[in-house]
Coordinates of C-alpha atoms in Angstrom, one line a residue:
M1 CA -178.1 1.8 -94.0
E2 CA -176.3 -0.6 -96.4
L3 CA -178.6 -1.2 -99.8
A4 CA -177.4 -5.0 -99.1
T5 CA -179.0 -5.7 -95.7
I6 CA -182.2 -3.2 -96.6
L7 CA -182.8 -5.6 -99.5
L8 CA -182.2 -8.9 -97.7
A9 CA -184.0 -8.0 -94.8
F10 CA -187.4 -6.8 -96.4
V11 CA -187.0 -10.4 -98.6
F12 CA -186.9 -12.3 -95.7
V13 CA -189.6 -10.2 -93.6
L14 CA -191.8 -10.4 -96.5
G15 CA -191.5 -13.7 -97.8
V16 CA -192.0 -15.4 -94.8
V17 CA -195.3 -13.7 -93.5
I18 CA -196.4 -13.9 -97.4
V19 CA -195.2 -17.6 -97.7
V20 CA -197.3 -18.5 -94.1
H21 CA -199.8 -16.8 -95.2
E22 CA -200.2 -18.5 -99.0
S23 CA -199.9 -22.0 -97.2
G24 CA -202.6 -21.4 -94.7
H25 CA -205.1 -21.0 -97.2
F26 CA -202.8 -23.7 -99.4
M27 CA -202.7 -26.3 -96.7
V28 CA -206.6 -26.4 -95.6
A29 CA -208.0 -26.1 -98.7
K30 CA -206.3 -29.7 -99.6
A31 CA -207.0 -30.8 -96.5
V32 CA -210.5 -30.3 -97.3
G33 CA -209.8 -32.2 -101.1
V34 CA -209.9 -28.9 -103.2
Y35 CA -207.9 -28.7 -106.0
V36 CA -205.1 -26.0 -106.3
K37 CA -204.7 -24.7 -109.0
T38 CA -201.2 -22.4 -108.2
F39 CA -199.5 -21.2 -105.4
S40 CA -198.0 -17.8 -106.6
I41 CA -195.8 -15.8 -104.5
G42 CA -196.3 -12.3 -105.9
F43 CA -199.2 -11.4 -108.6
G44 CA -199.2 -10.8 -112.0
P45 CA -196.9 -12.1 -114.6
K46 CA -195.0 -15.0 -113.5
L47 CA -191.1 -15.1 -113.7
L48 CA -190.6 -18.9 -112.2
R49 CA -192.9 -21.4 -112.2
R50 CA -193.0 -25.3 -111.5
R51 CA -195.7 -27.9 -111.0
F52 CA -195.8 -30.1 -108.3
G53 CA -198.5 -32.9 -109.2
E54 CA -201.5 -30.8 -109.3
T55 CA -200.3 -27.1 -108.5
E56 CA -198.3 -25.5 -110.3
Y57 CA -196.3 -23.1 -108.1
A58 CA -194.9 -19.6 -109.3
L59 CA -193.0 -16.6 -108.3
S60 CA -194.6 -13.6 -110.1
A61 CA -193.6 -10.1 -110.9
V62 CA -195.2 -8.3 -107.6
P63 CA -194.1 -9.0 -105.1
F64 CA -196.4 -7.4 -102.1
G65 CA -198.5 -10.7 -101.4
G66 CA -199.8 -13.4 -103.2
Y67 CA -202.4 -16.1 -104.0
V68 CA -204.2 -19.7 -104.0
K69 CA -205.9 -20.2 -106.8
M70 CA -208.8 -22.9 -106.5
A71 CA -210.6 -24.8 -109.1
G72 CA -214.5 -23.1 -108.7
E73 CA -213.5 -20.8 -106.5
G74 CA -216.0 -18.3 -109.4
V75 CA -215.5 -14.6 -109.0
M76 CA -211.4 -14.8 -107.1
E77 CA -210.4 -17.0 -110.6
Q78 CA -211.2 -13.7 -112.7
I79 CA -209.7 -11.2 -110.7
Q80 CA -206.8 -13.3 -109.9
D81 CA -205.3 -14.0 -113.2
A82 CA -206.2 -15.1 -116.7
G83 CA -208.9 -18.3 -116.2
T84 CA -208.1 -21.7 -117.6
G85 CA -211.3 -23.2 -117.0
E86 CA -212.4 -26.3 -114.5
T87 CA -209.5 -28.0 -116.3
S88 CA -206.5 -29.0 -114.6
H89 CA -202.9 -28.1 -115.7
D90 CA -202.9 -31.5 -118.2
G91 CA -206.7 -30.2 -119.7
S92 CA -208.2 -33.3 -117.7
V93 CA -212.0 -32.1 -116.3
I94 CA -211.6 -31.6 -112.7
P95 CA -214.5 -33.5 -110.8
E96 CA -216.9 -31.0 -109.4
H97 CA -217.0 -32.4 -105.8
R98 CA -213.2 -30.6 -105.9
F99 CA -214.6 -27.5 -106.1
F100 CA -213.7 -24.1 -103.9
S101 CA -217.4 -23.8 -104.2
S102 CA -218.8 -27.1 -103.6
K103 CA -217.6 -27.6 -100.4
T104 CA -219.5 -26.4 -97.4
T105 CA -220.2 -23.0 -96.0
F106 CA -218.0 -24.0 -93.1
Q107 CA -215.4 -25.5 -95.1
R108 CA -214.8 -22.3 -97.0
L109 CA -214.9 -20.0 -94.5
A110 CA -211.7 -22.2 -92.7
I111 CA -209.6 -22.1 -95.9
V112 CA -210.7 -18.3 -96.5
T113 CA -209.6 -17.5 -92.5
A114 CA -206.7 -19.5 -92.8
G115 CA -204.0 -17.2 -94.3
P116 CA -204.5 -14.2 -91.2
T117 CA -204.8 -17.5 -89.1
M118 CA -201.7 -18.5 -90.0
N119 CA -199.8 -15.0 -89.5
L120 CA -200.8 -15.1 -86.2
V121 CA -199.5 -17.9 -85.3
L122 CA -196.7 -17.2 -87.2
A123 CA -196.2 -14.1 -84.7
L124 CA -196.9 -15.9 -81.7
L125 CA -194.4 -18.8 -82.3
V126 CA -191.6 -16.2 -83.4
V127 CA -192.6 -14.2 -80.2
I128 CA -192.2 -17.5 -78.1
A129 CA -189.3 -18.6 -79.1
L130 CA -187.5 -15.5 -78.6
V131 CA -188.4 -15.0 -75.1
W132 CA -187.1 -18.2 -74.4
A133 CA -184.1 -18.0 -76.2
E134 CA -183.4 -14.7 -74.9
G135 CA -184.7 -14.3 -71.7
L136 CA -187.0 -11.5 -70.5
Q137 CA -185.5 -8.1 -70.6
I138 CA -185.0 -6.2 -67.3
T139 CA -183.5 -3.2 -66.2
P140 CA -180.4 -3.7 -63.9
I141 CA -180.9 -0.9 -61.7
T142 CA -182.7 0.1 -58.2
T143 CA -181.6 4.4 -58.5
I144 CA -184.6 6.1 -58.2
G145 CA -184.5 9.0 -60.9
T146 CA -187.2 11.6 -60.5
V147 CA -190.4 11.1 -58.3
E148 CA -193.6 13.2 -58.7
E149 CA -195.1 15.3 -56.3
N150 CA -198.5 13.8 -54.7
T151 CA -197.5 10.1 -55.4
P152 CA -197.1 7.1 -53.2
A153 CA -193.5 7.5 -53.3
A154 CA -193.3 11.1 -52.2
Q155 CA -195.5 10.3 -49.5
A156 CA -193.6 7.6 -48.2
G157 CA -190.4 9.8 -48.1
L158 CA -188.1 8.7 -51.6
Q159 CA -186.2 11.0 -53.0
P160 CA -184.2 11.6 -56.1
G161 CA -180.9 9.6 -56.1
D162 CA -182.4 7.0 -53.1
R163 CA -181.3 3.2 -54.1
I164 CA -184.1 0.7 -53.4
V165 CA -182.3 -2.1 -50.9
S166 CA -185.5 -4.4 -50.5
V167 CA -189.0 -4.8 -50.2
A168 CA -191.1 -6.6 -47.9
G169 CA -188.0 -8.5 -46.8
E170 CA -186.6 -9.5 -50.1
P171 CA -183.9 -7.9 -52.0
S172 CA -184.6 -6.1 -54.8
Q173 CA -181.5 -6.8 -58.1
S174 CA -184.0 -5.2 -60.6
W175 CA -186.1 -2.2 -61.1
E176 CA -188.9 -4.4 -62.6
E177 CA -188.9 -6.9 -59.7
M178 CA -188.8 -4.0 -57.9
L179 CA -192.4 -2.8 -59.1
I180 CA -193.9 -6.2 -59.3
R181 CA -193.1 -7.6 -55.5
L182 CA -194.4 -3.8 -54.3
T183 CA -197.7 -4.2 -56.1
D184 CA -198.1 -8.0 -55.2
E185 CA -197.7 -7.0 -51.5
A186 CA -200.0 -3.7 -51.9
A187 CA -202.7 -6.3 -53.6
A188 CA -202.2 -9.4 -51.2
R189 CA -201.9 -7.0 -48.1
R190 CA -203.6 -4.1 -48.7
T191 CA -202.1 -2.3 -46.3
P192 CA -198.0 -0.3 -46.5
V193 CA -195.8 -2.3 -48.3
P194 CA -192.2 -2.2 -46.3
L195 CA -189.4 -1.3 -48.1
V196 CA -185.3 -0.2 -47.4
Y197 CA -183.7 2.4 -49.3
E198 CA -179.7 3.9 -49.2
R199 CA -179.2 7.2 -49.0
A200 CA -175.9 9.0 -48.8
G201 CA -174.3 5.6 -47.4
E202 CA -176.7 5.0 -45.0
Q203 CA -179.9 2.5 -44.8
H204 CA -183.6 4.0 -44.3
S205 CA -186.8 2.3 -43.6
T206 CA -190.2 3.2 -45.1
A207 CA -193.7 1.9 -46.0
L208 CA -195.0 2.8 -49.5
T209 CA -199.0 2.4 -50.6
P210 CA -199.1 1.9 -54.0
V211 CA -202.7 2.4 -55.8
R212 CA -204.8 1.7 -58.1
D213 CA -204.9 3.7 -61.2
K214 CA -208.2 5.6 -62.0
D215 CA -208.3 5.0 -65.3
S216 CA -207.4 1.5 -65.7
R217 CA -207.9 -0.3 -62.7
D218 CA -205.0 -3.6 -63.6
L219 CA -202.1 -0.6 -63.4
W220 CA -201.1 0.8 -60.1
V221 CA -199.6 4.2 -59.2
I222 CA -196.1 4.6 -57.8
G223 CA -194.7 7.9 -59.0
M224 CA -191.2 7.5 -58.9
R225 CA -188.9 6.2 -62.0
Y226 CA -185.3 4.9 -62.0
R227 CA -182.1 7.0 -63.2
P228 CA -180.3 4.6 -65.8
D229 CA -176.8 4.4 -65.3
T230 CA -174.0 5.5 -68.2
R231 CA -173.1 1.5 -69.3
V232 CA -173.9 1.2 -73.3
G233 CA -177.0 -1.1 -74.0
K234 CA -177.7 -2.4 -77.9
V235 CA -175.5 -0.3 -80.1
K236 CA -176.6 -0.3 -83.8
K237 CA -173.9 -1.8 -86.6
G238 CA -172.9 0.8 -88.6
G239 CA -174.3 4.3 -86.2
P240 CA -171.9 6.3 -85.2
A241 CA -171.5 5.1 -81.7
D242 CA -170.5 1.4 -83.4
L243 CA -168.2 3.2 -85.8
A244 CA -166.5 5.3 -82.5
G245 CA -165.9 1.5 -81.3
L246 CA -168.5 1.4 -78.5
R247 CA -169.6 -1.9 -77.0
Q248 CA -172.3 -3.2 -74.9
G249 CA -171.2 -3.2 -71.0
D250 CA -169.0 0.6 -72.0
V251 CA -169.3 2.6 -69.1
I252 CA -168.7 6.7 -70.0
V253 CA -167.3 8.6 -67.4
E254 CA -167.0 12.1 -69.7
V255 CA -168.6 13.6 -72.4
N256 CA -167.2 16.7 -74.1
G257 CA -164.9 16.8 -71.0
Q258 CA -167.1 16.8 -68.4
P259 CA -168.3 13.7 -66.3
V260 CA -171.6 12.4 -66.7
S261 CA -173.4 9.8 -64.0
D262 CA -176.7 9.2 -66.2
F263 CA -178.0 8.3 -69.1
D264 CA -180.0 11.4 -69.5
A265 CA -177.1 13.7 -68.8
I266 CA -175.8 11.7 -72.3
A267 CA -178.5 12.2 -74.0
Q268 CA -179.1 15.8 -73.7
V269 CA -175.5 16.7 -75.0
I270 CA -176.2 14.4 -77.6
H271 CA -179.5 14.9 -79.2
N272 CA -178.4 18.9 -79.0
S273 CA -175.5 18.7 -81.2
I274 CA -177.0 17.6 -84.7
G275 CA -173.7 17.2 -87.1
Q276 CA -171.6 18.2 -84.1
P277 CA -168.5 16.3 -82.7
V278 CA -168.8 15.2 -79.3
Q279 CA -166.3 14.0 -77.6
L280 CA -167.0 10.7 -75.6
I281 CA -164.5 9.1 -73.2
W282 CA -165.7 5.5 -71.6
E283 CA -163.9 2.2 -69.4
R284 CA -163.5 -1.1 -71.1
G285 CA -162.1 -3.3 -68.1
G286 CA -160.6 -0.9 -66.8
Q287 CA -159.0 0.4 -69.4
R288 CA -160.1 4.9 -70.7
K289 CA -160.7 4.7 -74.2
S290 CA -162.3 8.0 -75.9
A291 CA -163.5 8.8 -79.6
S292 CA -165.2 11.9 -81.4
V293 CA -168.8 11.0 -82.4
V294 CA -171.0 13.2 -84.5
P295 CA -174.9 12.3 -83.7
Q296 CA -177.0 12.2 -86.9
K297 CA -180.7 14.0 -87.5
A298 CA -183.1 11.5 -86.9
Q299 CA -187.3 11.8 -86.0
V300 CA -188.3 10.1 -82.7
P301 CA -192.1 9.4 -82.5
V302 CA -192.9 11.8 -79.0
D303 CA -196.8 10.4 -79.3
Y304 CA -199.1 9.3 -81.9
D305 CA -199.7 12.4 -83.8
N306 CA -196.0 14.5 -83.3
V307 CA -192.3 13.2 -84.2
E308 CA -189.5 15.6 -83.2
T309 CA -185.8 16.2 -84.5
F310 CA -183.1 14.9 -82.2
G311 CA -179.5 14.0 -82.7
R312 CA -178.6 10.1 -81.8
I313 CA -175.8 7.9 -82.2
F314 CA -177.6 5.1 -81.9
F315 CA -176.7 2.9 -78.6
E316 CA -179.0 2.0 -75.7
Q317 CA -179.7 2.4 -72.4
Y318 CA -178.0 -0.9 -70.4
R319 CA -180.2 -3.9 -69.9
E320 CA -180.1 -7.6 -69.4
N321 CA -181.9 -10.7 -69.6
R322 CA -183.0 -13.0 -67.2
K323 CA -183.2 -16.2 -68.6
V324 CA -186.7 -17.9 -68.1
G325 CA -188.2 -21.6 -68.6
L326 CA -190.3 -22.8 -71.9
A327 CA -193.8 -22.4 -69.7
Q328 CA -193.0 -18.3 -69.0
A329 CA -191.8 -17.9 -72.1
V330 CA -194.9 -19.7 -74.0
K331 CA -196.6 -17.3 -71.0
E332 CA -195.1 -13.8 -71.7
G333 CA -195.2 -14.7 -75.3
T334 CA -198.8 -14.9 -75.4
L335 CA -199.1 -11.9 -73.2
R336 CA -197.3 -10.0 -75.9
T337 CA -198.4 -11.2 -79.4
W338 CA -202.0 -10.2 -77.4
A339 CA -200.2 -6.3 -76.7
M340 CA -199.1 -6.2 -80.5
I341 CA -203.0 -7.0 -81.2
D342 CA -204.3 -4.8 -78.8
G343 CA -201.8 -2.3 -79.1
T344 CA -202.5 -1.9 -83.4
V345 CA -206.3 -2.0 -82.8
S346 CA -206.4 0.9 -80.4
Y347 CA -204.6 2.8 -82.5
L348 CA -205.9 2.3 -85.6
G349 CA -209.4 3.1 -83.8
S350 CA -208.0 6.3 -82.6
R351 CA -207.2 7.6 -86.0
I352 CA -210.4 6.3 -87.1
H353 CA -212.2 8.5 -83.9
Q354 CA -210.2 11.3 -84.9
L355 CA -211.2 11.0 -88.7
I356 CA -215.1 10.9 -87.7
K357 CA -214.8 13.7 -85.1
T358 CA -212.6 16.0 -87.8
G359 CA -212.7 15.0 -91.0
R360 CA -209.4 14.9 -91.3
T361 CA -206.4 12.1 -89.9
S362 CA -202.8 11.7 -90.0
A363 CA -201.6 9.0 -92.3
D364 CA -198.5 8.1 -90.9
A365 CA -200.5 4.6 -89.4
V366 CA -199.4 3.2 -92.7
S367 CA -196.7 2.5 -94.7
G368 CA -195.9 1.1 -98.4
P369 CA -193.5 -1.2 -99.3
I370 CA -190.5 1.4 -99.2
G371 CA -191.2 2.0 -95.9
I372 CA -191.3 -1.8 -94.5
A373 CA -188.1 -2.4 -96.9
R374 CA -185.9 0.8 -94.4
M375 CA -187.6 -0.5 -91.0
A376 CA -186.9 -4.2 -91.4
G377 CA -183.0 -3.0 -92.7
E378 CA -183.4 -1.0 -89.5
M379 CA -184.2 -3.8 -87.3
A380 CA -181.4 -5.5 -88.9
M381 CA -178.9 -3.4 -88.2
W382 CA -179.9 -3.4 -84.7
G383 CA -179.5 -7.6 -84.7
F384 CA -181.5 -10.4 -86.2
D385 CA -183.0 -10.7 -82.9
R386 CA -184.3 -6.8 -83.6
L387 CA -185.2 -8.3 -87.7
L388 CA -187.5 -11.3 -85.8
W389 CA -189.6 -8.9 -83.3
F390 CA -190.5 -6.3 -86.4
L391 CA -191.0 -9.5 -88.6
A392 CA -193.5 -10.5 -85.6
I393 CA -195.6 -7.0 -85.7
L394 CA -195.5 -7.2 -89.7
S395 CA -197.2 -10.3 -89.4
V396 CA -199.5 -9.2 -86.2
N397 CA -200.7 -6.2 -89.2
L398 CA -201.1 -8.5 -91.9
F399 CA -203.0 -10.6 -89.8
L400 CA -205.4 -7.6 -88.9
L401 CA -205.2 -6.0 -92.4
N402 CA -207.0 -9.3 -94.0
L403 CA -210.0 -9.6 -91.6
L404 CA -210.8 -6.7 -92.9
P405 CA -214.3 -7.1 -94.1
I406 CA -213.6 -5.9 -97.5
P407 CA -213.9 -7.5 -100.9
V408 CA -210.2 -9.2 -102.6
L409 CA -209.7 -9.4 -98.9
D410 CA -209.4 -12.6 -96.9
G411 CA -212.1 -10.5 -94.5
G412 CA -214.5 -9.5 -97.6
H413 CA -214.6 -13.2 -98.4
A414 CA -215.2 -14.5 -95.1
M415 CA -218.4 -11.8 -95.0
F416 CA -219.4 -13.4 -97.8
I417 CA -219.6 -16.7 -96.2
V418 CA -221.3 -15.7 -92.8
Y419 CA -223.5 -13.7 -94.6
E420 CA -224.4 -17.2 -96.7
I421 CA -224.6 -19.0 -93.3
F422 CA -227.4 -17.1 -91.9
S423 CA -229.1 -16.2 -94.7
R424 CA -228.8 -20.0 -96.6
R425 CA -228.4 -18.1 -99.7
R426 CA -225.3 -17.3 -101.3
V427 CA -224.6 -14.1 -102.7
N428 CA -225.2 -13.4 -106.4
Q429 CA -222.4 -14.1 -108.5
R430 CA -222.4 -10.7 -109.9
V431 CA -222.8 -8.8 -107.0
Q432 CA -219.6 -10.5 -105.6
L433 CA -217.7 -9.3 -108.8
I434 CA -218.5 -5.9 -108.7
A435 CA -217.4 -6.0 -104.7
T436 CA -215.0 -7.7 -105.8
Q437 CA -213.6 -5.5 -108.7
V438 CA -214.4 -2.1 -106.2
G439 CA -212.1 -3.3 -104.1
F440 CA -209.6 -4.3 -105.8
V441 CA -209.5 -0.9 -107.5
L442 CA -209.7 0.6 -103.9
L443 CA -206.7 -1.1 -102.9
L444 CA -204.2 -0.8 -105.8
L445 CA -205.1 3.3 -105.3
F446 CA -204.3 2.5 -101.7
M447 CA -200.9 1.0 -102.5
V448 CA -200.2 3.6 -105.2
F449 CA -200.7 6.5 -102.4
V450 CA -198.8 4.6 -99.9
I451 CA -196.0 4.1 -102.2
A452 CA -195.8 7.4 -103.0
R453 CA -196.1 8.6 -99.5
D454 CA -192.6 7.1 -99.3
V455 CA -190.8 7.7 -102.3
I456 CA -192.1 11.5 -100.9
H457 CA -190.2 10.3 -97.6
L458 CA -187.4 9.2 -99.3
A459 CA -186.7 12.0 -101.0
S460 CA -187.1 14.4 -98.0

């Protein structure tokens, strides 16, 4: 990866999520009349500062976060940076009705939760915009690659190599379209779904009955997977495939002198050829091209706890995008954003469960600034759209992280305010100060830990 790409991608992604987060606090605070002293991107010594109106805007030395400093904020003014008392930047006394502490509990709760909320809104808007601009990704293949034993597909007589022609009388142009049609028909008619398939050039008819998954009633069991063809999909900029001249839409016909008819045959050779030249021949516009590529070593996650090392030349299976309207983009974008939240919570829940059960767990669930920078650079190499997807994922993670009930995080402040709502008295300032200072120290230790892990991974 080029260092400049990594740095630019990191600054862009982190800058956007931090600015949006702090803007949430800032806008709600101003809306309810709180005097905002400082809006800072980063912590520590201020490198650049300029005052507009009553607020000083600053860029500080430690870029991993930011803060909005408000009058009458109590213990947080002692934590954030040297207090200026309850006077404005020009030395005049700030009226008490503009203190954060003078606002109602619900106004204060709105201020502290506005940052995480804005991160969630950012992720949602980015995902909706991406779906609307790009469309839904589909696999333009209906040829079966594998059929599992004792499943509806096997019982219907389907075999690897069969090509699904139509489902319930409707032609199938993509694997996703075919599966949706199958499950929709199964849910509607509750009888076997008729389909037509092609085998050895001849068409045959059968009926298939998808069944509900025993662990999740929202899922269906069919028992077959598609066979990806040898067309080249997205190519990573600067990777071996890109440098060899492969482009999206090319059709690979030979690997090391052997004809290939599906993506898995290509992947098997590439995966087992780390550091060894592999000869590729492909077709583009009726012309044949060839090149020698050397697969790079890459660690690929195979499940939550394990990674395996494979050779990679960094291109994906071929897929196409189907344009959608704004309404469908909003629906699909909302579902995908929720899937990000659900997946992150489920994963962290599994880590916590493992920690409670066994007393240990993997630390791979977290990544520090170096890891985030490397991932941002990696996504930028795949394209700006991938970088935006990464931005949305990071924004969702920041939303969830900041809602944790830990003093010094927004969730910790919200916890104190919720306590106040139900008990009708404020948490003692000394208790808040001690809890926040402890939380701050723990957060610093955690940052040191993840940065150390990043450095170790980078060195290895």
